[in-house]
Coordinates of C-alpha atoms (C1' of nucleotides) in Angstrom, one line a residue:
Chain A
X1 CA -35.6 -97.0 28.8
X2 CA -35.7 -94.8 25.8
X3 CA -34.7 -91.2 25.9
X4 CA -37.5 -88.8 25.5
X5 CA -35.9 -87.5 22.4
X6 CA -36.0 -90.9 20.8
X7 CA -39.6 -91.3 21.7
X8 CA -40.5 -88.0 20.0
X9 CA -38.4 -88.8 17.0
X10 CA -40.8 -89.7 14.2
X11 CA -40.4 -93.0 12.6
X12 CA -38.7 -92.6 9.2
X13 CA -41.2 -93.1 6.3
X14 CA -40.5 -94.6 3.0
X15 CA -41.2 -92.5 -0.1
X16 CA -44.6 -94.1 -0.7
X17 CA -45.8 -93.4 2.8
X18 CA -44.6 -89.8 2.3
X19 CA -46.6 -89.6 -1.0
X20 CA -49.7 -90.9 0.5
X21 CA -49.5 -88.5 3.5
X22 CA -48.9 -85.7 1.2
X23 CA -52.1 -86.6 -0.8
X24 CA -54.0 -86.9 2.4
X25 CA -52.8 -83.5 3.7
X26 CA -53.9 -82.0 0.4
X27 CA -57.3 -83.5 0.7
X28 CA -57.1 -85.6 -2.3
X29 CA -59.9 -88.3 -3.2
X30 CA -61.8 -87.2 -0.2
X31 CA -59.1 -88.5 2.2
X32 CA -59.5 -92.1 1.1
X33 CA -56.6 -94.6 0.7
X34 CA -57.6 -97.6 -1.4
X35 CA -55.0 -99.9 -2.9
X36 CA -55.1 -103.3 -4.8
X37 CA -52.9 -106.2 -5.3
X38 CA -53.2 -107.2 -9.0
X39 CA -51.6 -110.6 -9.7
X40 CA -51.9 -112.2 -13.1
X41 CA -53.2 -115.8 -12.5
X42 CA -50.4 -117.3 -14.6
X43 CA -48.0 -118.8 -12.0
X44 CA -47.5 -119.1 -8.3
X45 CA -46.6 -116.2 -6.0
X46 CA -43.1 -115.7 -4.9
X47 CA -41.4 -113.8 -2.2
X48 CA -41.2 -110.8 -4.5
X49 CA -45.0 -110.7 -4.6
X50 CA -45.0 -110.9 -0.9
X51 CA -43.1 -107.6 -0.9
X52 CA -45.9 -106.1 -3.0
X53 CA -48.6 -107.7 -1.0
X54 CA -47.2 -106.3 2.4
X55 CA -47.1 -102.9 0.7
X56 CA -50.6 -102.9 -0.9
X57 CA -52.3 -104.4 2.1
X58 CA -50.0 -102.7 4.5
X59 CA -50.6 -99.1 3.3
X60 CA -54.3 -99.8 3.3
X61 CA -54.1 -100.9 6.9
X62 CA -52.0 -98.1 8.1
X63 CA -54.2 -95.4 6.6
X64 CA -57.5 -97.0 7.4
X65 CA -58.1 -97.8 3.9
X66 CA -59.0 -100.9 1.9
X67 CA -57.1 -103.1 -0.3
X68 CA -58.7 -105.1 -3.2
X69 CA -57.5 -108.3 -4.7
X70 CA -57.9 -108.1 -8.4
X71 CA -56.8 -110.7 -10.8
X72 CA -55.3 -109.2 -13.9
X73 CA -56.8 -111.7 -16.2
X74 CA -56.7 -110.1 -19.7
X75 CA -54.8 -112.9 -21.5
X76 CA -56.7 -116.1 -21.6
X77 CA -53.9 -117.8 -23.5
X78 CA -51.6 -117.7 -20.4
X79 CA -54.0 -117.8 -17.4
X80 CA -55.7 -120.5 -15.5
X81 CA -57.9 -121.0 -12.5
X82 CA -55.3 -123.3 -10.9
X83 CA -53.3 -120.3 -10.2
X84 CA -56.2 -118.2 -8.8
X85 CA -56.6 -120.7 -5.9
X86 CA -53.0 -120.9 -5.1
X87 CA -52.7 -117.1 -5.1
X88 CA -55.6 -116.6 -2.7
X89 CA -54.2 -119.3 -0.4
X90 CA -50.7 -117.6 -0.3
X91 CA -52.2 -114.2 0.4
X92 CA -54.2 -115.5 3.3
X93 CA -51.3 -117.5 4.6
X94 CA -49.2 -114.2 4.7
X95 CA -52.0 -112.9 6.9
X96 CA -53.9 -110.5 4.7
X97 CA -57.5 -110.3 3.9
X98 CA -59.4 -108.7 1.0
X99 CA -62.7 -109.4 2.6
X100 CA -65.4 -109.5 -0.1
X101 CA -63.4 -107.5 -2.5
X102 CA -62.2 -110.2 -4.8
X103 CA -62.2 -108.7 -8.3
X104 CA -61.1 -109.7 -11.7
X105 CA -60.2 -107.4 -14.6
X106 CA -62.5 -109.5 -16.6
X107 CA -65.4 -108.1 -14.5
X108 CA -64.8 -105.0 -16.4
X109 CA -64.7 -106.3 -20.0
X110 CA -68.0 -104.7 -20.6
X111 CA -67.1 -101.3 -19.2
X112 CA -63.7 -101.5 -21.0
X113 CA -65.5 -102.3 -24.3
X114 CA -67.7 -99.3 -23.8
X115 CA -64.8 -97.0 -22.9
X116 CA -63.0 -98.2 -26.2
X117 CA -66.1 -97.4 -28.2
X118 CA -66.2 -93.9 -26.5
X119 CA -62.6 -93.3 -27.6
X120 CA -63.4 -94.3 -31.2
X121 CA -66.3 -91.9 -31.1
X122 CA -64.1 -89.1 -29.8
X123 CA -61.6 -89.9 -32.6
X124 CA -59.1 -91.2 -30.1
X125 CA -58.9 -94.8 -31.2
X126 CA -58.8 -96.6 -34.6
X127 CA -58.7 -100.1 -36.0
X128 CA -55.4 -101.1 -37.7
X129 CA -55.3 -103.9 -40.2
X130 CA -51.6 -104.2 -40.4
X131 CA -49.6 -107.3 -39.2
X132 CA -47.8 -107.3 -35.9
X133 CA -44.4 -106.9 -37.7
X134 CA -45.6 -104.1 -39.7
X135 CA -46.9 -102.2 -36.7
X136 CA -43.7 -102.9 -34.9
X137 CA -41.6 -101.6 -37.7
X138 CA -43.7 -98.5 -38.0
X139 CA -43.4 -97.8 -34.3
X140 CA -39.8 -96.5 -35.0
X141 CA -37.0 -97.1 -32.4
X142 CA -36.0 -95.4 -29.2
X143 CA -34.0 -93.0 -31.2
X144 CA -36.3 -92.6 -34.2
X145 CA -39.8 -91.5 -34.3
X146 CA -42.5 -93.7 -35.6
X147 CA -44.8 -93.4 -38.8
X148 CA -48.4 -93.3 -39.1
X149 CA -50.5 -96.3 -40.0
X150 CA -52.4 -96.0 -43.3
X151 CA -55.5 -96.7 -41.3
X152 CA -55.0 -94.0 -38.7
X153 CA -57.6 -91.6 -40.2
X154 CA -60.3 -94.1 -40.8
X155 CA -63.8 -92.7 -40.2
X156 CA -65.5 -93.2 -36.9
X157 CA -68.2 -95.2 -38.5
X158 CA -65.8 -97.6 -40.2
X159 CA -63.8 -97.9 -37.0
X160 CA -66.9 -98.8 -35.0
X161 CA -68.0 -101.2 -37.6
X162 CA -64.7 -103.0 -37.7
X163 CA -64.3 -103.1 -33.9
X164 CA -67.8 -104.6 -33.5
X165 CA -67.0 -107.3 -36.2
X166 CA -63.7 -108.0 -34.5
X167 CA -65.6 -109.1 -31.5
X168 CA -68.1 -111.1 -33.4
X169 CA -65.3 -113.4 -34.5
X170 CA -65.4 -112.3 -38.1
X171 CA -61.6 -111.8 -38.3
X172 CA -58.7 -114.0 -37.5
X173 CA -56.4 -113.5 -34.5
X174 CA -53.7 -111.1 -35.4
X175 CA -55.5 -109.6 -38.4
X176 CA -56.7 -106.5 -36.7
X177 CA -56.1 -104.5 -33.6
X178 CA -57.6 -101.4 -31.9
X179 CA -55.1 -98.7 -31.2
X180 CA -55.2 -95.5 -29.2
X181 CA -54.5 -92.4 -31.4
X182 CA -51.9 -90.6 -29.3
X183 CA -48.5 -89.6 -30.7
X184 CA -46.2 -91.6 -33.0
X185 CA -43.4 -89.1 -32.4
X186 CA -43.5 -89.4 -28.6
X187 CA -40.1 -90.1 -27.0
X188 CA -42.0 -92.6 -24.9
X189 CA -42.5 -95.8 -26.9
X190 CA -45.7 -96.6 -24.9
X191 CA -47.4 -93.4 -26.3
X192 CA -46.8 -94.3 -30.0
X193 CA -50.5 -95.3 -30.7
X194 CA -50.4 -98.3 -28.4
X195 CA -52.5 -101.3 -29.2
X196 CA -55.3 -101.5 -26.7
X197 CA -57.4 -104.4 -28.0
X198 CA -56.4 -107.6 -29.8
X199 CA -58.3 -110.6 -31.1
X200 CA -58.0 -113.7 -29.1
X201 CA -60.1 -116.8 -29.6
X202 CA -59.0 -118.9 -26.6
X203 CA -61.8 -119.3 -24.1
X204 CA -61.3 -117.2 -21.0
X205 CA -61.4 -119.0 -17.6
X206 CA -64.2 -116.7 -16.4
X207 CA -66.0 -115.2 -19.4
X208 CA -65.8 -118.3 -21.6
X209 CA -66.3 -117.5 -25.3
X210 CA -68.2 -114.4 -24.8
X211 CA -65.4 -112.1 -26.0
X212 CA -63.2 -112.4 -29.1
X213 CA -61.3 -109.3 -28.3
X214 CA -59.4 -108.6 -25.1
X215 CA -57.8 -105.5 -23.7
X216 CA -54.1 -105.1 -23.3
X217 CA -52.6 -104.6 -19.9
X218 CA -52.3 -100.8 -20.3
X219 CA -56.0 -100.5 -21.4
X220 CA -57.2 -102.7 -18.4
X221 CA -55.2 -101.8 -15.4
X222 CA -55.5 -98.1 -14.8
X223 CA -59.2 -98.3 -15.8
X224 CA -59.8 -101.1 -13.4
X225 CA -58.2 -99.0 -10.8
X226 CA -60.5 -96.2 -11.8
X227 CA -63.6 -98.3 -11.7
X228 CA -62.7 -99.6 -8.3
X229 CA -62.0 -96.2 -6.8
X230 CA -58.3 -97.1 -6.3
X231 CA -56.3 -94.1 -5.0
X232 CA -52.9 -95.5 -4.9
X233 CA -51.7 -97.9 -7.5
X234 CA -48.4 -99.3 -6.4
X235 CA -46.4 -101.3 -8.8
X236 CA -42.8 -102.1 -9.7
X237 CA -40.2 -99.8 -11.3
X238 CA -40.5 -101.3 -14.8
X239 CA -43.9 -99.7 -15.1
X240 CA -42.5 -96.2 -14.6
X241 CA -42.5 -95.6 -18.4
X242 CA -46.1 -96.8 -18.5
X243 CA -47.3 -94.1 -16.3
X244 CA -47.9 -91.3 -18.9
X245 CA -50.3 -93.8 -20.7
X246 CA -51.9 -94.8 -17.4
X247 CA -52.6 -91.1 -16.8
X248 CA -53.7 -90.5 -20.4
X249 CA -56.4 -93.0 -20.1
X250 CA -57.5 -91.7 -16.6
X251 CA -57.6 -88.3 -18.2
X252 CA -60.2 -89.5 -20.7
X253 CA -62.2 -91.3 -18.0
X254 CA -62.3 -88.7 -15.3
X255 CA -65.6 -87.1 -14.4
X256 CA -64.9 -85.8 -10.9
X257 CA -61.9 -84.8 -8.7
X258 CA -61.1 -88.4 -8.0
X259 CA -58.1 -89.9 -9.8
X260 CA -55.9 -92.9 -9.1
X261 CA -52.2 -92.4 -9.0
X262 CA -49.5 -94.9 -10.0
X263 CA -46.4 -95.1 -7.8
X264 CA -43.5 -97.4 -8.6
X265 CA -41.1 -99.1 -6.1
X266 CA -38.1 -101.4 -6.5
X267 CA -38.9 -105.1 -6.9
X268 CA -37.4 -107.7 -4.6
X269 CA -34.4 -109.6 -5.8
X270 CA -32.7 -112.2 -3.7
X271 CA -29.1 -113.5 -4.0
X272 CA -28.6 -117.1 -5.2
X273 CA -32.0 -117.5 -6.8
X274 CA -34.1 -116.4 -9.7
X275 CA -37.3 -114.6 -9.4
X276 CA -38.8 -114.2 -12.8
X277 CA -42.0 -116.4 -13.2
X278 CA -40.7 -117.5 -16.6
X279 CA -37.5 -118.8 -15.1
X280 CA -39.3 -120.5 -12.1
X281 CA -41.7 -122.1 -14.6
X282 CA -38.8 -123.6 -16.5
X283 CA -37.3 -125.0 -13.4
X284 CA -40.6 -126.7 -12.7
X285 CA -41.2 -127.9 -16.4
X286 CA -37.7 -129.3 -16.7
X287 CA -38.0 -131.0 -13.4
X288 CA -34.9 -129.3 -12.1
X289 CA -37.0 -128.9 -8.9
X290 CA -39.9 -131.2 -7.7
X291 CA -42.6 -128.5 -8.3
X292 CA -43.7 -125.0 -7.6
X293 CA -43.5 -125.9 -3.9
X294 CA -40.0 -127.4 -3.9
X295 CA -38.5 -126.1 -0.7
X296 CA -35.6 -124.6 -2.7
X297 CA -38.0 -122.4 -4.7
X298 CA -38.4 -118.7 -3.7
X299 CA -42.1 -119.2 -4.2
X300 CA -44.4 -118.6 -1.1
X301 CA -45.6 -122.3 -1.3
X302 CA -41.9 -123.4 -1.5
X303 CA -40.8 -121.3 1.5
X304 CA -43.9 -122.5 3.4
X305 CA -42.9 -126.1 2.7
X306 CA -39.3 -125.3 3.7
X307 CA -40.5 -124.2 7.1
X308 CA -40.7 -120.4 6.7
X309 CA -43.3 -118.7 8.6
X310 CA -45.5 -115.8 7.5
X311 CA -44.2 -113.7 10.3
X312 CA -40.5 -114.3 9.2
X313 CA -41.3 -113.2 5.6
X314 CA -43.2 -110.1 6.7
X315 CA -40.4 -109.2 8.9
X316 CA -37.8 -109.6 6.1
X317 CA -39.9 -107.5 3.8
X318 CA -40.0 -104.9 6.6
X319 CA -36.3 -105.1 7.0
X320 CA -35.4 -104.5 3.4
X321 CA -37.7 -101.4 2.8
X322 CA -39.1 -99.8 -0.3
X323 CA -37.1 -97.4 -2.4
X324 CA -36.4 -96.7 -6.1
X325 CA -33.0 -98.3 -6.2
X326 CA -32.7 -101.6 -7.9
X327 CA -31.3 -103.7 -5.2
X328 CA -30.3 -107.3 -4.7
X329 CA -30.9 -108.5 -1.2
X330 CA -28.9 -110.9 0.7
X331 CA -30.5 -114.2 1.5
X332 CA -28.7 -114.1 4.8
X333 CA -31.1 -111.5 5.9
X334 CA -34.1 -113.8 5.1
X335 CA -32.3 -116.5 7.1
X336 CA -31.8 -114.1 9.9
X337 CA -35.6 -113.4 9.9
X338 CA -36.6 -117.0 10.0
X339 CA -33.9 -117.9 12.7
X340 CA -35.2 -115.0 14.9
X341 CA -38.8 -116.1 14.6
X342 CA -38.2 -119.8 15.0
X343 CA -35.8 -119.2 17.9
X344 CA -38.7 -118.0 20.0
X345 CA -41.3 -120.3 18.9
X346 CA -39.9 -123.7 17.7
X347 CA -39.7 -126.4 20.4
X348 CA -36.3 -128.0 20.9
X349 CA -35.9 -131.7 20.2
X350 CA -33.1 -134.2 19.8
X351 CA -32.4 -135.5 16.4
X352 CA -29.3 -137.2 15.1
X353 CA -28.6 -136.9 11.4
X354 CA -25.6 -139.2 10.9
X355 CA -25.7 -141.6 13.9
X356 CA -22.7 -143.0 15.7
X357 CA -23.5 -145.6 18.4
X358 CA -22.2 -145.0 21.7
X359 CA -22.3 -147.6 24.5
X360 CA -22.1 -146.5 28.1
X361 CA -20.4 -149.6 29.5
X362 CA -21.0 -148.9 33.2
X363 CA -24.7 -148.1 32.7
X364 CA -27.0 -151.0 33.7
X365 CA -28.1 -153.1 30.8
X366 CA -31.9 -153.1 30.2
X367 CA -32.3 -149.8 32.3
X368 CA -34.2 -146.9 30.9
X369 CA -34.8 -143.6 32.7
X370 CA -36.7 -140.6 31.6
X371 CA -34.7 -137.4 31.4
X372 CA -36.5 -134.0 31.7
X373 CA -35.7 -131.5 29.0
X374 CA -36.9 -127.8 28.6
X375 CA -38.9 -127.5 25.4
X376 CA -37.8 -124.0 24.7
X377 CA -35.4 -121.9 26.8
X378 CA -36.7 -118.8 25.1
X379 CA -40.4 -119.6 26.1
X380 CA -41.0 -121.0 29.5
X381 CA -44.7 -121.5 28.6
X382 CA -43.7 -124.3 26.2
X383 CA -42.9 -126.5 29.3
X384 CA -40.9 -129.6 29.6
X385 CA -40.9 -133.1 28.2
X386 CA -39.5 -136.6 29.1
X387 CA -36.9 -138.2 26.9
X388 CA -35.7 -141.8 27.4
X389 CA -32.1 -142.5 28.1
X390 CA -30.4 -145.9 28.2
X391 CA -27.1 -147.7 27.8
X392 CA -26.8 -147.4 24.1
X393 CA -27.3 -144.1 22.4
X394 CA -26.6 -142.4 19.2
X395 CA -24.7 -139.1 18.8
X396 CA -23.7 -137.2 15.8
X397 CA -20.8 -138.6 13.8
X398 CA -19.4 -135.1 13.7
X399 CA -19.4 -134.9 17.5
X400 CA -16.6 -137.6 17.8
X401 CA -13.0 -137.3 16.6
X402 CA -10.4 -140.0 17.2
X403 CA -7.7 -137.4 16.8
X404 CA -9.1 -134.0 17.4
X405 CA -7.6 -130.6 16.8
X406 CA -7.0 -128.2 19.8
X407 CA -10.4 -126.5 19.8
X408 CA -12.6 -129.5 19.5
X409 CA -14.9 -129.4 22.5
X410 CA -16.6 -132.7 21.7
X411 CA -16.1 -136.3 22.3
X412 CA -12.6 -137.9 21.7
X413 CA -10.7 -140.6 23.3
X414 CA -10.1 -139.9 27.0
X415 CA -12.2 -136.7 26.8
X416 CA -15.3 -135.8 28.8
X417 CA -18.5 -134.4 27.4
X418 CA -21.9 -133.7 28.7
X419 CA -24.9 -135.4 27.3
X420 CA -27.5 -132.7 27.5
X421 CA -30.0 -133.3 30.2
X422 CA -28.4 -136.5 31.3
X423 CA -24.8 -137.3 32.4
X424 CA -21.3 -136.5 31.8
X425 CA -19.4 -139.3 30.0
X426 CA -15.9 -140.0 29.2
X427 CA -14.7 -141.9 26.1
X428 CA -12.7 -145.0 26.9
X429 CA -12.3 -146.8 23.7
X430 CA -13.7 -147.3 20.2
X431 CA -14.2 -149.8 17.5
X432 CA -13.4 -149.5 13.8
X433 CA -14.5 -151.4 10.7
X434 CA -12.2 -152.7 8.0
X435 CA -12.3 -149.3 6.2
X436 CA -10.9 -147.7 9.3
X437 CA -14.2 -145.8 10.2
X438 CA -15.2 -145.6 13.8
X439 CA -18.3 -147.7 14.2
X440 CA -18.8 -147.8 17.9
X441 CA -17.5 -145.6 20.8
X442 CA -17.4 -146.9 24.4
X443 CA -17.9 -144.5 27.3
X444 CA -18.3 -144.6 31.0
X445 CA -20.6 -142.3 32.8
X446 CA -20.6 -140.7 36.3
X447 CA -24.0 -141.3 38.0
X448 CA -23.3 -138.3 40.2
X449 CA -23.4 -135.9 37.3
X450 CA -27.0 -136.3 36.2
X451 CA -28.5 -133.0 35.5
X452 CA -29.7 -131.3 38.5
X453 CA -27.4 -133.0 40.9
X454 CA -24.6 -130.8 42.5
X455 CA -21.8 -132.6 40.6
X456 CA -23.4 -131.9 37.3
X457 CA -22.2 -128.3 37.6
X458 CA -18.7 -129.5 36.7
X459 CA -17.1 -127.6 33.9
X460 CA -17.2 -129.7 30.7
X461 CA -16.1 -128.3 27.4
X462 CA -18.9 -129.6 25.3
X463 CA -22.5 -130.6 25.4
X464 CA -23.9 -133.0 23.0
X465 CA -27.4 -134.0 21.9
X466 CA -28.3 -137.7 21.8
X467 CA -30.9 -140.2 21.3
X468 CA -31.5 -143.5 23.1
X469 CA -30.9 -146.3 20.6
X470 CA -33.6 -148.4 21.7
X471 CA -36.2 -145.7 21.6
X472 CA -35.4 -143.9 18.5
X473 CA -37.7 -143.1 15.5
X474 CA -36.1 -143.4 12.1
X475 CA -36.4 -140.4 9.9
X476 CA -35.5 -139.1 6.5
X477 CA -34.0 -135.6 6.5
X478 CA -33.7 -133.4 3.5
X479 CA -30.9 -130.9 3.6
X480 CA -31.3 -127.9 1.3
X481 CA -28.8 -125.5 0.0
X482 CA -29.0 -122.5 -2.3
X483 CA -30.4 -123.4 -5.7
X484 CA -27.6 -121.5 -7.5
X485 CA -24.0 -121.1 -6.9
X486 CA -23.8 -117.6 -8.2
X487 CA -25.1 -114.5 -6.3
X488 CA -26.9 -113.2 -9.2
X489 CA -27.6 -116.1 -11.6
X490 CA -29.7 -113.9 -13.9
X491 CA -27.2 -111.0 -14.0
X492 CA -24.9 -112.4 -16.7
X493 CA -25.5 -111.0 -20.1
X494 CA -24.2 -114.0 -22.2
X495 CA -24.9 -116.8 -19.7
X496 CA -28.0 -118.6 -18.8
X497 CA -28.9 -118.8 -15.1
X498 CA -29.1 -122.5 -15.4
X499 CA -25.3 -122.7 -15.9
X500 CA -25.0 -121.7 -12.2
X501 CA -27.2 -124.4 -10.7
X502 CA -25.9 -125.8 -7.6
X503 CA -25.7 -129.6 -7.9
X504 CA -25.6 -130.0 -4.2
X505 CA -28.7 -128.0 -3.5
X506 CA -30.4 -131.1 -2.1
X507 CA -29.0 -133.9 0.1
X508 CA -31.3 -136.6 1.3
X509 CA -30.3 -138.3 4.5
X510 CA -31.9 -141.6 5.5
X511 CA -31.5 -143.5 8.7
X512 CA -31.6 -140.4 10.8
X513 CA -32.6 -140.9 14.4
X514 CA -35.0 -138.7 16.3
X515 CA -36.5 -138.7 19.7
X516 CA -39.8 -140.6 20.2
X517 CA -41.7 -137.4 21.1
X518 CA -41.8 -136.7 17.4
X519 CA -43.9 -139.6 16.6
X520 CA -47.1 -137.6 16.3
X521 CA -45.5 -134.7 14.3
X522 CA -47.6 -133.4 11.4
X523 CA -46.6 -131.7 8.2
X524 CA -45.4 -128.1 8.6
X525 CA -44.7 -128.6 12.3
X526 CA -41.5 -126.9 13.2
X527 CA -38.8 -127.9 15.5
X528 CA -35.3 -127.0 16.4
X529 CA -33.1 -130.1 16.2
X530 CA -30.8 -129.0 19.1
X531 CA -27.4 -127.8 17.9
X532 CA -28.3 -128.4 14.3
X533 CA -30.9 -126.1 13.0
X534 CA -34.6 -125.6 12.3
X535 CA -36.5 -128.4 10.7
X536 CA -40.1 -128.7 9.3
X537 CA -42.1 -131.8 8.8
X538 CA -42.6 -132.4 5.1
X539 CA -45.9 -133.1 3.4
X540 CA -44.5 -136.6 2.4
X541 CA -44.1 -137.5 6.2
X542 CA -46.3 -140.2 7.5
X543 CA -46.6 -141.9 10.8
X544 CA -43.8 -144.4 10.8
X545 CA -42.0 -142.7 8.0
X546 CA -41.1 -139.3 9.2
X547 CA -39.7 -136.8 6.7
X548 CA -38.1 -133.5 7.8
X549 CA -36.9 -130.5 5.7
X550 CA -34.1 -128.4 7.1
X551 CA -35.3 -124.8 7.0
X552 CA -32.1 -123.3 8.0
X553 CA -29.1 -124.4 10.0
X554 CA -28.2 -122.8 13.4
X555 CA -25.4 -120.4 13.2
X556 CA -22.2 -122.6 13.4
X557 CA -19.1 -120.8 14.6
X558 CA -17.4 -124.1 14.8
X559 CA -18.0 -124.9 11.2
X560 CA -16.8 -121.4 10.3
X561 CA -13.6 -121.9 12.2
X562 CA -12.9 -124.9 10.1
X563 CA -13.2 -123.2 6.8
Chain B
rU1 C1' -26.4 -92.7 -28.2
rG2 C1' -33.8 -90.9 -27.6
rC3 C1' -36.9 -90.9 -23.1
rU4 C1' -37.5 -92.3 -17.9
rC5 C1' -35.4 -93.7 -13.3
rC6 C1' -31.3 -94.6 -10.0
rG7 C1' -25.9 -93.9 -7.7
rU8 C1' -24.8 -93.3 0.9
rA9 C1' -19.8 -98.9 4.9
rG10 C1' -19.6 -105.8 2.0
rU11 C1' -25.4 -105.9 1.5
rG12 C1' -30.2 -103.4 2.5
rU13 C1' -31.9 -98.9 4.3
rA14 C1' -31.9 -93.9 7.5
rA15 C1' -30.4 -88.9 7.9
rU16 C1' -36.5 -84.8 11.5
rU17 C1' -36.2 -82.1 4.3
rG18 C1' -29.7 -77.4 4.0
rG19 C1' -26.8 -78.4 10.2
rC20 C1' -20.9 -83.1 12.9
rA21 C1' -23.5 -89.6 8.1
rA22 C1' -27.3 -93.5 11.7
rC23 C1' -29.7 -98.5 11.9
rA24 C1' -30.0 -103.6 10.6
rC25 C1' -27.7 -108.0 8.5
rG26 C1' -23.0 -109.7 7.7
rU27 C1' -17.9 -109.5 9.7
rC28 C1' -14.2 -109.3 13.8
rU29 C1' -13.1 -109.3 19.5
rG30 C1' -14.4 -110.6 24.3
rA31 C1' -18.0 -112.3 28.3
rC32 C1' -21.7 -115.8 29.5
rU33 C1' -23.9 -120.5 28.5
rC34 C1' -26.0 -128.0 30.0
rU35 C1' -27.4 -125.8 22.2
rG36 C1' -19.9 -123.7 19.6
rG37 C1' -27.5 -121.5 19.2
rA38 C1' -29.6 -117.4 22.0
rU39 C1' -28.1 -113.3 25.1
rC40 C1' -24.6 -109.4 26.6
rA41 C1' -20.3 -105.9 25.8
rG42 C1' -17.1 -103.9 22.3
rG43 C1' -14.5 -103.1 17.3
rA44 C1' -13.5 -102.6 12.1
rA45 C1' -15.8 -100.7 8.0
rA46 C1' -18.7 -95.3 3.8
rG47 C1' -17.0 -89.0 4.2
rU48 C1' -22.2 -90.0 0.4
rU49 C1' -19.7 -91.9 -8.1
rC50 C1' -16.7 -87.7 -9.9
rA51 C1' -16.1 -82.2 -11.1
rG52 C1' -17.8 -77.5 -10.6
rG53 C1' -21.6 -74.0 -8.5
rU54 C1' -25.1 -71.7 -4.8
rU55 C1' -24.5 -71.2 0.7
rC56 C1' -21.8 -69.5 7.0
rG57 C1' -22.8 -74.6 5.9
rA58 C1' -24.5 -79.6 0.7
rG59 C1' -25.5 -86.8 1.0
rC60 C1' -29.7 -83.5 0.3
rC61 C1' -30.4 -77.6 -4.2
rC62 C1' -28.2 -76.3 -9.5
rU63 C1' -25.0 -77.6 -13.8
rG64 C1' -22.0 -81.1 -16.3
rA65 C1' -19.6 -85.7 -16.6
rC66 C1' -19.3 -91.0 -15.3
rG67 C1' -21.7 -95.5 -14.0
rG68 C1' -26.1 -98.7 -13.7
rA69 C1' -31.2 -100.2 -14.9
rG70 C1' -35.8 -99.9 -17.6
rC71 C1' -38.5 -98.9 -22.3
rA72 C1' -39.2 -100.4 -29.4
rA73 C1' -44.7 -108.2 -26.9
rC74 C1' -51.2 -108.4 -30.6
rC75 C1' -47.2 -110.3 -22.3
rA76 C1' -48.2 -108.4 -17.5

RNA sequence: UGCUCCGUAGUGUAAUUGGCAACACGUCUGACUCUGGAUCAGGAAAGUUCAGGUUCGAGCCCUGACGGAGCAACCA
């Protein structure tokens, strides 16, 4: 029971919720909350985007508003439809919907063009004929003000004429740009007559060859927000310095009380991985990983293939919160989130990764009995299943030691152990190969100790998982570890993240043995291999050739003791 | 040496807006257990970057240092 005080205590709100509620209480924008998620279709979504998605869609949901999906497709040289589809799939997978509000910045190219023309007519924009380097040099530095372009005071007529001809394809790429006339002496570099249109002759994935000029991000984003009636434009911290420019354009556009507002929050960084699209793309291109959906990638498709659930990702995002502090979040919290989720939903099964043959010498040859096992002790509704048991079984190599240390609760010569759901067995002898490796272990069982019988309650130090040798299915199991050995591989000034790649991030195990109930397992099905961890069926898996990915291991205090 | 933003246990966040610094993960004990998982009970760990100031009272307000990040793409 909660104390009354606790119930009354308001949930603490993060700074964005506070800002939204303040706007609402002041009656801004007619009490509407309307957000947008604005991905550029130039790569796959990663868990950092999930943080933004949860906020954009989450705030809309919380305040009875809407959230648009808007592709920020203003640069045809980098963007592609391939990415549009994957982005939509990933957002839906996370459990969010934009209903019929799927928009593109390119939907507004006409309006944006008109707005640019208006700015020219108001004397607030001009065509500059200078080269990129000259413009850049003239811009000054962070400590020195910039200089005026010689074309800054062209006549409105000449600007209009040039701008139209730019779009007719009359000029080469890079030969002319349209600039906003703001302030070359501004301490904010983004206000020093920013370029708002450039000539690009690459066909656009939606508008084809209709346009020869394309708006820059700063000239498209805020305006798109405005056109869509967005009230809260939530983005990451690095856009903080863009805000004055965002507001400047909105000022020129406004014709009522409505105005969109940009608020910035901290992006998600995860330990032992990289998050920039560029770096992820490099890993894919250089075949460091098998693709965007390699289970070691922090992409949503990678995490999905690894066995992460949408719930676990949303829970994780919820746990880390939104602030303005640039933080680096511990992967162990992500792992906590998936363990917590899978613990309650994943059925338990027996799978042996590195098999060791065990022969129960006093168990009748040729006999098979079915043993009943609980599918999930955390969820009775998942029921029970039958697992075959027989004279020859496999156990985990790690569960046997010829010469064990003190606290080893598993099988060893002369020691007793419980075979989960079956019998208590005692190790009598073993067989080794020429290399001195144990190849077979001989045990005797006590028929009176079958699970459920009174004598089964005898205290035994350890309980092992097992599979009946005659009934097993062969499987391949892929064990994943962190992609980088360094907590913050991108955080070294003079070192490339690639120098910290973990050479052991993938271990492929073949000849693994799993229980027969797994025969019909389909890709993305999730299981707990008892005592080992959570595993997910890979897309490569086929009937007769099962492939599992290890999502995350179980917490292993025994392994920790041995460190 | 310009502008903007940020400094709270190891990490991520809270602190009802000026009232004895809390929660989660991680970590350490112990209990329980037919998963060395889960669960349960308990512990250690920051005096809020520093120095001044305002105040009866400051993590919160002010000033100044120090530290970190972002910004000078015809990228987003």
